[in-house]
Amino acid sequence: MADDTDPMAATMAAAGESLKGFFDMQGEAMRGMMSGKGLDSVFGQGMNAGDLGEWAAIGAQLQQLWLDFATHQATAAAEKAAKGANPIDPAQWLTISQGMLGQMPKGLFEASAKLAQDQMQLWSGVMQSVVAGATGGKMSEAPEAGALPKSDRRFADPAWREHPAFLLLHQTYLMIADYFRTSVKGMEGLDPVKRQQLEFAVSALAEAMSPDNFLALNPVVLKRTVDTKGANLVRGMQHLINDLKRGQLTHTDPDAFRLGENLAASPGKVVHETPLYQLIQYSPSTEDVLEVPLVIFPPWINRFYILDLTPKKSFIKWAVDQGISVFVVSWKSADETMADIVWDDYIRAQIEAIDHVRARLDVPSVHTIGYCVAGTTLAATLAVLSRRGQADKVKSATFFTAQVDFEKSGDLKHFIDEGQLEMIGQLSPQGYLDGRYLAATFNALRGRDLIWNYVVNNYLLGEDYPAFDLLHWNGDVTNLPSKWHNSYLRDLYRDNKLVVPDALEADGTPIDLTRVATPSFVQAGREDHIAPAESVWRITRHFTGPMEFLLAGSGHIAGVVNPPSAGKYQYWVGDSAAPSLKDFVKGATEHPGSWWPHWLEWLHRQSDARVPAKGKRVPGSKGDTVIEDAPGRYVKTR
């Protein structure tokens, strides 16, 4: 049992028991409603009650095993949270959100149990009126989804409405889940941070306990199981076993893509290499190129080829085709040799890459792009260069979904407390954090889409995985140096020191963002759950140079990787000096499609001089020594 002295743990345990009690109650109701009557509404003709009984027994056993496992995991997670520890395995996706539990008033769910029971009884009466006129447990006509009090795409299949048991089941679940969320939001005297943490935890638990995640409670899965005589469960079990072996949830066909062939296939050469990164230069596709080259710093928490997916989606290929000399840093996935790597090393690496490109092409300055954490680091790099009197090395800086002020940094802050930080240290005995843990964390931020959707489709329905380049990249995890990761979470996410002048230093140089006067272009995603637009916007408060802010449709990935040929989404431009994001949006102008051409126009305004694409502008040309073909070795290192 959860430790009664810890209110938050007791609350979460009570929530888990409440949901489990709901399933027990619904199980009894379903057994009565489906005991040999109305079965054709779920399974079709040709199946008798005896056959169904055998199937139901198997399903009930599987369901009970899973419920026992889920209850055990939730309780264990609460107990470990109370002790400030949470050593979770990457495969334990259900409990990934439980480790951030702290203090919480007692009795939230206990005090409201009677209210919930009364509401459920009232709701049962409503459902009885919906199925009035039904005979033998079978409804004469299934109601339309829009006619029901609550709707959710998880229950869009008509099978959820064709039998009163499943109709009552999913509608009651939605009612209870909404009640839990509303109760948390309405609590008084609760610290705002703790409220956000509890809202996240309750939402994650409710998503995990959704009836569509369970074999015996999902009519679509039951139909598939009968139609295939259980073959779907065999395929699903194989998928599950494969994922457990990997310690990671699979989202796409693992054999559909090959780096250098149909992903990360833009032609280029590795022209420089250190133990921390490889520098790739891409081959020009135009006769002339912009004189000022572009150096792209992708995040090292993922692989760089998010910007070089298939040719139609590749930002790198598109930029090359616009006449830009493009360089990209490919970071090495951490291993035990990188145990002492800290943020200073990444800042030095950015400066070194900038200097290498300047020397290689004999140019005074470069354009730069920093994506996500590499954008945060680029901001620090610019501050260091400014403090050293070397700001003119960078002609312009572009930031893709990058935060410098972490006060409003979103759901990831739910995983940043002392217990989580200590747990991360325990998970890094060899000096690096296994990338599967970080993948599980990011999946938990969108559990319904990135966890439970795949549990249903691939484990229960036994469907094959699609070939999806973006999801392949998403699952191609990288390890992180634990010293860097811990200090990054403490200094930036928890303590927000980057926006305090001289509170941090790198390589002996204090960091003051107010010294950055480099012309900057800042892109944020309107629906970004990793780097919320409000958080990204705050860079406008700290830099002092000319700045253009752009708000793109969609989120952290699709908001960036949106090629013009796709004709998708939209973007907004307006007054980048507005006092708030809300004011920016109020006065902004919406434009359809990709924002890439707008960024290109901005880049041309910084410098439009051109030079012939010859000599070292063509990597590997006569007399130019290179290391290997793109995409290089580091991106393939696991």
XYZ file of C-alpha atoms in Angstrom, residues 57-624:
568
model
C -12.853 -16.350 -19.621
C -9.577 -15.893 -21.476
C -10.194 -12.189 -21.863
C -11.104 -11.807 -18.191
C -7.889 -13.524 -17.151
C -5.800 -11.275 -19.376
C -7.686 -8.234 -18.144
C -7.208 -9.191 -14.505
C -3.505 -9.778 -15.013
C -3.158 -6.353 -16.576
C -5.261 -4.639 -13.924
C -3.236 -6.276 -11.163
C -0.031 -5.188 -12.900
C -1.292 -1.633 -13.392
C -2.417 -1.345 -9.771
C 0.873 -2.753 -8.527
C 2.909 -0.381 -10.700
C 0.896 2.682 -9.697
C 1.198 1.810 -6.000
C 4.908 1.068 -6.277
C 5.485 4.336 -8.127
C 3.665 6.287 -5.421
C 5.703 4.601 -2.678
C 8.965 5.345 -4.468
C 7.882 8.924 -5.073
C 7.273 9.326 -1.357
C 10.844 8.232 -0.730
C 12.238 10.548 -3.410
C 13.275 7.721 -5.723
C 11.789 6.324 -8.894
C 14.024 3.822 -10.785
C 11.764 3.165 -13.776
C 12.594 0.969 -16.722
C 12.160 2.475 -20.213
C 9.560 -0.182 -21.014
C 7.309 0.804 -18.086
C 5.383 3.438 -19.992
C 2.411 3.369 -17.631
C 4.390 4.626 -14.636
C 6.670 7.136 -16.361
C 4.594 10.056 -15.076
C 4.379 8.916 -11.454
C 7.850 9.910 -10.214
C 7.174 13.624 -9.932
C 4.611 13.342 -7.125
C 5.218 15.578 -4.113
C 2.994 17.004 -1.378
C -0.778 17.119 -1.743
C -3.777 17.592 0.560
C -5.393 14.326 1.648
C -8.807 13.070 0.791
C -9.496 14.545 -2.671
C -11.003 11.381 -4.067
C -12.140 9.925 -0.742
C -14.105 13.077 0.135
C -15.792 13.114 -3.268
C -16.476 9.384 -3.536
C -20.155 9.718 -2.685
C -20.596 12.539 -5.190
C -18.980 10.439 -7.880
C -21.223 7.503 -6.979
C -24.327 9.659 -7.149
C -23.272 11.024 -10.527
C -22.666 7.512 -11.816
C -26.131 6.427 -10.673
C -27.664 9.442 -12.365
C -25.705 8.700 -15.497
C -26.916 5.086 -15.469
C -30.445 6.406 -15.504
C -29.627 8.625 -18.487
C -28.174 5.667 -20.341
C -31.241 3.551 -19.593
C -33.360 6.186 -21.281
C -31.013 6.165 -24.281
C -31.529 2.431 -24.741
C -35.265 2.475 -24.012
C -37.067 -0.008 -26.201
C -34.094 -2.346 -26.434
C -34.880 -6.050 -26.235
C -32.719 -8.734 -24.770
C -29.829 -6.384 -24.140
C -29.667 -5.307 -27.775
C -30.503 -1.765 -28.808
C -32.948 -1.327 -31.660
C -30.787 1.457 -33.107
C -27.383 2.737 -32.066
C -27.342 6.459 -31.287
C -25.166 8.780 -33.322
C -21.920 9.847 -31.653
C -23.002 13.476 -31.729
C -26.152 12.636 -29.776
C -24.194 11.376 -26.767
C -23.344 13.693 -23.863
C -19.599 13.086 -24.255
C -17.486 12.297 -27.308
C -13.887 11.186 -27.774
C -12.098 9.930 -30.868
C -10.893 6.847 -28.971
C -14.500 5.660 -29.029
C -15.440 6.759 -32.542
C -15.968 3.219 -33.873
C -19.712 2.358 -34.033
C -18.999 -0.775 -31.972
C -18.800 1.439 -28.882
C -22.447 2.502 -29.443
C -24.029 -0.660 -30.816
C -24.355 -2.442 -27.466
C -25.620 -0.758 -24.278
C -22.820 -2.295 -22.192
C -20.040 -0.650 -24.203
C -22.054 2.538 -24.579
C -22.484 2.779 -20.826
C -18.884 1.754 -20.234
C -17.158 4.393 -22.326
C -19.554 7.210 -21.486
C -19.200 6.549 -17.756
C -15.417 6.405 -18.091
C -15.380 9.795 -19.823
C -17.573 11.224 -17.080
C -15.273 9.977 -14.318
C -12.108 11.129 -16.093
C -13.598 14.603 -16.552
C -14.662 14.644 -12.916
C -11.146 13.854 -11.713
C -9.609 16.584 -13.871
C -12.226 19.146 -12.838
C -11.779 18.291 -9.159
C -8.050 18.974 -9.322
C -8.554 22.278 -11.121
C -11.102 23.359 -8.532
C -9.012 22.621 -5.458
C -8.253 25.597 -3.228
C -5.043 26.404 -1.369
C -2.843 24.336 -3.668
C 0.532 25.552 -4.882
C 0.270 26.290 -8.647
C 3.244 24.054 -9.480
C 1.804 21.163 -7.466
C -1.564 21.713 -9.128
C -0.003 21.413 -12.574
C 1.856 18.294 -11.513
C -1.284 16.676 -10.152
C -3.304 17.642 -13.239
C -0.672 15.963 -15.382
C -0.541 12.856 -13.179
C -4.323 12.441 -13.037
C -4.604 12.914 -16.796
C -1.855 10.347 -17.422
C -3.506 7.832 -15.089
C -6.927 8.380 -16.672
C -5.483 7.842 -20.157
C -3.757 4.656 -19.016
C -6.987 3.262 -17.538
C -9.183 4.024 -20.566
C -11.356 1.001 -21.408
C -10.140 0.945 -25.006
C -6.703 -0.107 -23.674
C -8.104 -3.408 -22.356
C -8.880 -6.503 -24.362
C -12.064 -7.482 -22.495
C -13.439 -3.928 -22.478
C -12.844 -2.961 -26.110
C -15.553 -4.177 -28.543
C -13.386 -3.395 -31.580
C -10.632 -5.642 -30.252
C -13.139 -8.337 -29.288
C -14.551 -8.338 -32.818
C -11.085 -8.543 -34.322
C -10.175 -11.391 -31.969
C -13.255 -13.408 -32.947
C -12.843 -12.676 -36.670
C -9.173 -13.734 -36.681
C -9.622 -16.532 -34.119
C -7.054 -14.848 -31.905
C -4.389 -14.279 -34.578
C -4.376 -10.570 -33.744
C -3.370 -11.373 -30.162
C -0.526 -13.566 -31.355
C 0.797 -10.759 -33.587
C 0.271 -8.266 -30.796
C 2.147 -10.416 -28.321
C 5.064 -10.629 -30.729
C 5.066 -6.840 -31.051
C 5.007 -6.542 -27.270
C 7.846 -9.012 -26.765
C 9.967 -7.220 -29.362
C 9.381 -3.899 -27.621
C 10.187 -5.332 -24.215
C 13.451 -6.646 -25.603
C 14.266 -3.199 -26.980
C 13.036 -1.456 -23.844
C 11.241 1.007 -26.099
C 7.841 1.434 -27.712
C 7.845 0.945 -31.491
C 5.948 3.476 -33.611
C 6.904 2.533 -37.163
C 8.211 -0.300 -39.331
C 11.839 -0.691 -38.178
C 12.957 -2.065 -41.556
C 11.428 0.633 -43.767
C 14.280 3.153 -43.670
C 18.054 3.161 -44.123
C 20.230 6.168 -43.302
C 22.036 7.434 -46.359
C 19.547 5.693 -48.655
C 15.990 6.935 -48.047
C 16.655 9.070 -44.961
C 19.512 11.542 -44.387
C 20.383 11.046 -48.046
C 21.274 14.597 -49.138
C 24.721 14.419 -50.816
C 27.604 15.848 -48.827
C 30.835 15.088 -46.988
C 32.061 15.015 -43.422
C 34.729 17.739 -43.480
C 35.678 17.909 -39.802
C 35.448 15.616 -36.783
C 35.996 15.750 -33.017
C 35.125 13.262 -30.267
C 31.897 15.233 -29.733
C 30.619 15.913 -33.259
C 31.089 15.575 -37.003
C 30.697 18.587 -39.297
C 28.896 17.837 -42.568
C 29.064 20.100 -45.611
C 26.405 19.543 -48.269
C 27.124 19.604 -51.997
C 25.738 22.665 -53.820
C 22.972 22.233 -56.404
C 23.220 25.754 -57.883
C 25.967 27.500 -59.866
C 26.118 30.401 -57.412
C 25.642 30.385 -53.636
C 25.236 32.989 -50.924
C 28.621 34.213 -49.778
C 27.713 33.803 -46.106
C 27.383 30.082 -45.318
C 24.858 28.558 -42.937
C 25.830 26.407 -39.930
C 22.974 24.386 -38.413
C 23.139 23.108 -34.833
C 20.488 20.414 -34.286
C 19.654 19.217 -30.763
C 21.847 16.395 -29.429
C 18.857 14.825 -27.693
C 17.827 13.600 -31.170
C 19.471 12.798 -34.509
C 20.225 15.668 -36.890
C 18.288 14.151 -39.789
C 15.004 15.549 -38.540
C 16.091 18.311 -40.939
C 16.977 15.787 -43.678
C 14.133 13.286 -43.844
C 12.877 12.177 -47.256
C 13.849 14.597 -50.061
C 10.380 16.177 -50.141
C 10.562 17.007 -46.427
C 14.244 17.871 -46.106
C 14.962 21.398 -44.890
C 18.641 20.800 -45.690
C 17.964 19.885 -49.320
C 15.553 22.794 -49.681
C 18.122 25.247 -48.291
C 20.827 23.879 -50.595
C 18.467 24.274 -53.560
C 17.961 27.932 -52.601
C 21.676 28.533 -53.118
C 22.904 28.311 -49.529
C 26.181 26.652 -48.499
C 24.872 24.415 -45.729
C 26.882 22.882 -42.879
C 25.302 20.689 -40.196
C 26.713 19.415 -36.921
C 26.049 15.714 -36.251
C 26.462 15.106 -32.524
C 27.802 11.847 -31.151
C 25.455 9.779 -28.975
C 26.997 9.718 -25.508
C 28.906 6.732 -24.147
C 31.173 6.153 -21.140
C 33.963 8.191 -22.770
C 31.744 11.301 -22.501
C 31.075 11.070 -18.768
C 32.736 14.444 -18.092
C 31.058 16.370 -20.927
C 29.291 19.513 -19.671
C 27.547 22.516 -21.250
C 30.868 24.320 -21.705
C 31.918 21.583 -24.129
C 28.859 22.096 -26.333
C 29.358 25.874 -26.345
C 33.024 25.412 -27.270
C 31.946 22.974 -29.998
C 29.592 25.546 -31.509
C 32.312 28.196 -31.521
C 34.800 25.718 -32.997
C 32.388 24.707 -35.770
C 31.756 28.372 -36.602
C 35.500 29.061 -36.744
C 36.157 25.955 -38.852
C 33.591 27.004 -41.479
C 34.927 30.565 -41.521
C 38.458 29.314 -42.098
C 37.461 26.635 -44.621
C 35.566 29.065 -46.863
C 37.653 32.124 -45.986
C 34.661 34.206 -44.864
C 34.435 36.583 -41.894
C 31.070 35.376 -40.608
C 28.361 32.724 -40.854
C 24.614 32.439 -40.496
C 23.547 30.052 -37.728
C 20.495 28.001 -36.799
C 19.946 26.452 -33.369
C 17.117 23.953 -32.875
C 15.612 23.280 -29.423
C 18.391 22.680 -26.835
C 21.011 23.589 -29.434
C 19.189 26.902 -29.871
C 19.331 27.503 -26.137
C 23.041 26.758 -26.344
C 23.440 29.034 -29.378
C 22.028 31.903 -27.304
C 24.713 31.262 -24.674
C 27.348 30.971 -27.427
C 26.345 34.378 -28.817
C 26.574 35.880 -25.331
C 30.059 34.415 -24.858
C 31.220 35.704 -28.260
C 29.827 39.147 -27.481
C 31.589 39.245 -24.108
C 34.842 38.325 -25.868
C 34.409 40.984 -28.549
C 33.849 38.358 -31.272
C 30.148 38.847 -32.025
C 30.915 39.657 -35.666
C 31.731 35.982 -36.302
C 27.970 35.372 -36.561
C 26.060 37.323 -39.213
C 22.646 36.154 -38.035
C 21.058 33.646 -35.690
C 17.858 31.677 -36.256
C 16.154 29.828 -33.430
C 13.821 26.885 -34.038
C 11.553 26.297 -30.975
C 14.350 27.285 -28.571
C 13.858 28.488 -25.004
C 16.131 30.726 -22.944
C 13.624 31.686 -20.232
C 12.231 28.545 -18.593
C 9.636 30.045 -16.272
C 6.828 28.927 -18.627
C 8.551 25.865 -20.074
C 5.504 23.587 -20.095
C 4.839 19.982 -19.172
C 8.491 18.953 -19.010
C 8.755 20.890 -15.743
C 6.539 18.199 -14.204
C 9.544 15.889 -14.386
C 11.944 18.352 -12.774
C 12.052 18.041 -9.007
C 14.694 16.813 -6.614
C 13.390 13.244 -6.643
C 13.473 13.097 -10.436
C 16.944 14.635 -10.579
C 18.278 12.080 -8.113
C 16.571 9.296 -10.061
C 18.222 10.440 -13.283
C 21.577 10.297 -11.547
C 20.865 6.730 -10.456
C 20.014 5.821 -14.051
C 23.416 7.030 -15.276
C 26.005 4.826 -13.525
C 28.353 4.913 -16.536
C 28.191 8.663 -16.984
C 25.435 8.839 -19.606
C 21.637 8.626 -19.663
C 20.130 5.942 -21.879
C 18.139 7.744 -24.568
C 15.189 5.387 -24.089
C 14.376 7.079 -20.783
C 14.139 10.468 -22.443
C 12.025 8.975 -25.247
C 9.642 7.553 -22.649
C 9.390 10.981 -21.003
C 8.565 12.742 -24.269
C 6.045 10.003 -25.116
C 4.398 10.523 -21.729
C 3.795 14.188 -22.581
C 1.438 12.948 -25.314
C 0.528 9.591 -23.858
C -2.738 9.180 -25.729
C -1.098 9.671 -29.139
C 2.369 8.209 -28.556
C 1.699 5.384 -26.096
C -1.863 4.109 -25.806
C -2.748 4.514 -29.457
C 0.019 2.023 -30.261
C -0.921 -0.285 -27.404
C -4.389 -0.631 -28.938
C -3.417 -0.790 -32.600
C -0.275 -2.912 -32.380
C -0.617 -4.982 -29.195
C -4.379 -5.600 -29.082
C -5.474 -5.325 -32.712
C -2.193 -6.833 -33.919
C -1.807 -4.365 -36.769
C 1.508 -3.995 -38.579
C 3.539 -0.832 -38.112
C 3.358 1.870 -40.788
C 6.388 3.178 -42.678
C 6.592 6.750 -41.330
C 9.863 8.662 -41.589
C 9.089 11.111 -38.782
C 8.217 8.347 -36.327
C 11.342 6.420 -37.351
C 13.421 9.459 -36.419
C 11.451 9.877 -33.198
C 12.431 6.361 -32.127
C 16.094 6.711 -33.120
C 17.182 7.783 -29.658
C 20.498 9.238 -28.504
C 22.204 8.944 -25.126
C 23.024 12.073 -23.134
C 26.050 12.927 -20.980
C 24.670 12.756 -17.453
C 26.711 15.683 -16.066
C 25.446 17.977 -18.802
C 21.878 16.696 -18.468
C 21.693 17.148 -14.694
C 23.170 20.636 -14.700
C 20.940 21.648 -17.617
C 17.810 20.565 -15.755
C 18.905 22.183 -12.484
C 20.373 25.440 -13.799
C 17.916 26.160 -16.598
C 14.635 24.301 -16.098
C 14.538 24.439 -12.313
C 16.491 27.596 -11.420
C 16.113 29.577 -14.685
C 19.630 30.986 -14.375
C 20.268 31.633 -18.066
C 18.216 34.836 -18.000
C 20.035 36.150 -14.920
C 23.046 38.152 -16.178
C 26.343 36.491 -15.243
C 24.658 33.789 -13.117
C 26.259 31.187 -15.412
C 29.569 31.052 -17.238
C 31.061 28.937 -19.983
C 34.744 28.293 -20.489
C 35.546 31.045 -18.009
C 33.316 33.665 -19.662
C 30.173 34.969 -17.888
C 26.917 34.673 -19.843
C 24.708 37.753 -20.179
C 21.983 37.441 -22.836
C 21.352 41.182 -22.804
C 24.696 41.594 -24.577
C 23.440 39.680 -27.635
C 22.801 42.153 -30.467
C 23.073 39.669 -33.355
C 20.142 39.938 -35.831
C 17.847 37.088 -34.851
C 14.897 35.181 -36.290
C 12.802 33.306 -33.725
C 10.307 30.595 -34.711
C 7.827 29.074 -32.268
C 5.148 26.416 -32.704
C 1.617 27.386 -31.740
C 0.857 23.858 -30.433
C 4.336 23.021 -29.145
C 4.117 20.982 -25.917
C 7.902 20.726 -25.447
C 8.895 24.359 -25.960
C 5.608 26.278 -25.580
C 5.238 29.378 -27.723
C 4.845 31.570 -24.625
C 8.201 30.312 -23.364
C 9.969 30.741 -26.720
C 8.541 34.272 -27.036
C 10.419 35.380 -23.951
C 13.707 35.502 -25.849
C 12.406 38.826 -27.153
C 12.765 40.231 -23.617
C 16.452 39.425 -23.316
C 18.236 40.020 -26.653
C 18.905 43.620 -27.581
C 19.503 43.350 -31.344
C 17.030 43.406 -34.260
C 14.625 40.488 -34.032
C 11.818 38.920 -36.040
C 9.397 36.583 -34.289
C 7.261 34.117 -36.249
C 4.547 31.836 -34.905
C 4.095 28.655 -36.936
C 1.124 26.335 -36.982
C 1.490 22.886 -35.366
C 4.086 21.797 -32.814
C 7.703 21.101 -31.961
C 8.443 19.021 -35.060
C 5.734 19.562 -37.688
C 5.834 23.287 -36.998
C 9.473 23.306 -38.100
C 9.497 20.572 -40.755
C 6.835 22.048 -43.026
C 8.126 22.259 -46.624
C 6.423 24.591 -49.111
C 5.461 21.674 -51.342
C 3.265 20.204 -48.602
C 0.858 23.140 -48.575
C 0.094 22.527 -44.897
C -0.507 24.641 -41.799
C 0.071 28.380 -41.608
C 2.169 31.007 -39.856
C 1.722 34.420 -38.299
C 3.953 37.490 -38.473
C 3.435 40.774 -36.707
C 4.962 43.172 -34.215
C 7.998 41.396 -32.760
C 8.322 44.209 -30.222
C 4.831 43.597 -28.819
C 4.723 43.491 -24.997
C 3.431 39.895 -24.922
C 2.709 36.912 -27.127
C -0.988 37.575 -26.674
C -0.534 41.096 -28.046
C 1.590 39.731 -30.903
C -1.133 37.267 -31.894
C -3.828 39.909 -31.627
C -2.101 42.092 -34.216
C -0.485 39.380 -36.345
C -1.292 38.511 -39.937
C -1.937 34.886 -40.850
C -0.345 33.385 -43.957
C -1.124 29.939 -45.387
C 1.476 27.213 -45.891
C 5.161 26.986 -45.063
C 7.111 29.744 -43.329
C 10.421 28.655 -44.927
C 10.210 31.180 -47.856
C 9.523 33.981 -45.382
C 12.651 33.019 -43.429
C 14.659 32.937 -46.688
C 13.580 36.490 -47.484
C 14.735 37.552 -44.036
C 18.086 35.798 -44.551
C 18.615 37.602 -47.863
C 18.024 40.910 -46.104
C 20.969 40.162 -43.808
C 23.342 39.585 -46.750
C 22.575 38.905 -50.401
C 26.087 38.710 -51.896
C 26.788 35.620 -54.028
C 29.889 33.709 -55.086
C 30.493 30.851 -57.550
C 29.939 27.355 -56.147
C 33.466 26.091 -56.695
C 36.601 25.195 -54.753
C 35.847 24.227 -51.159
C 32.249 25.271 -51.675
C 32.059 21.797 -53.268
C 33.137 19.353 -50.550
C 35.432 16.614 -51.769
C 36.333 18.421 -54.985
C 39.857 18.264 -56.394
C 42.416 18.911 -53.674
C 39.871 18.940 -50.857
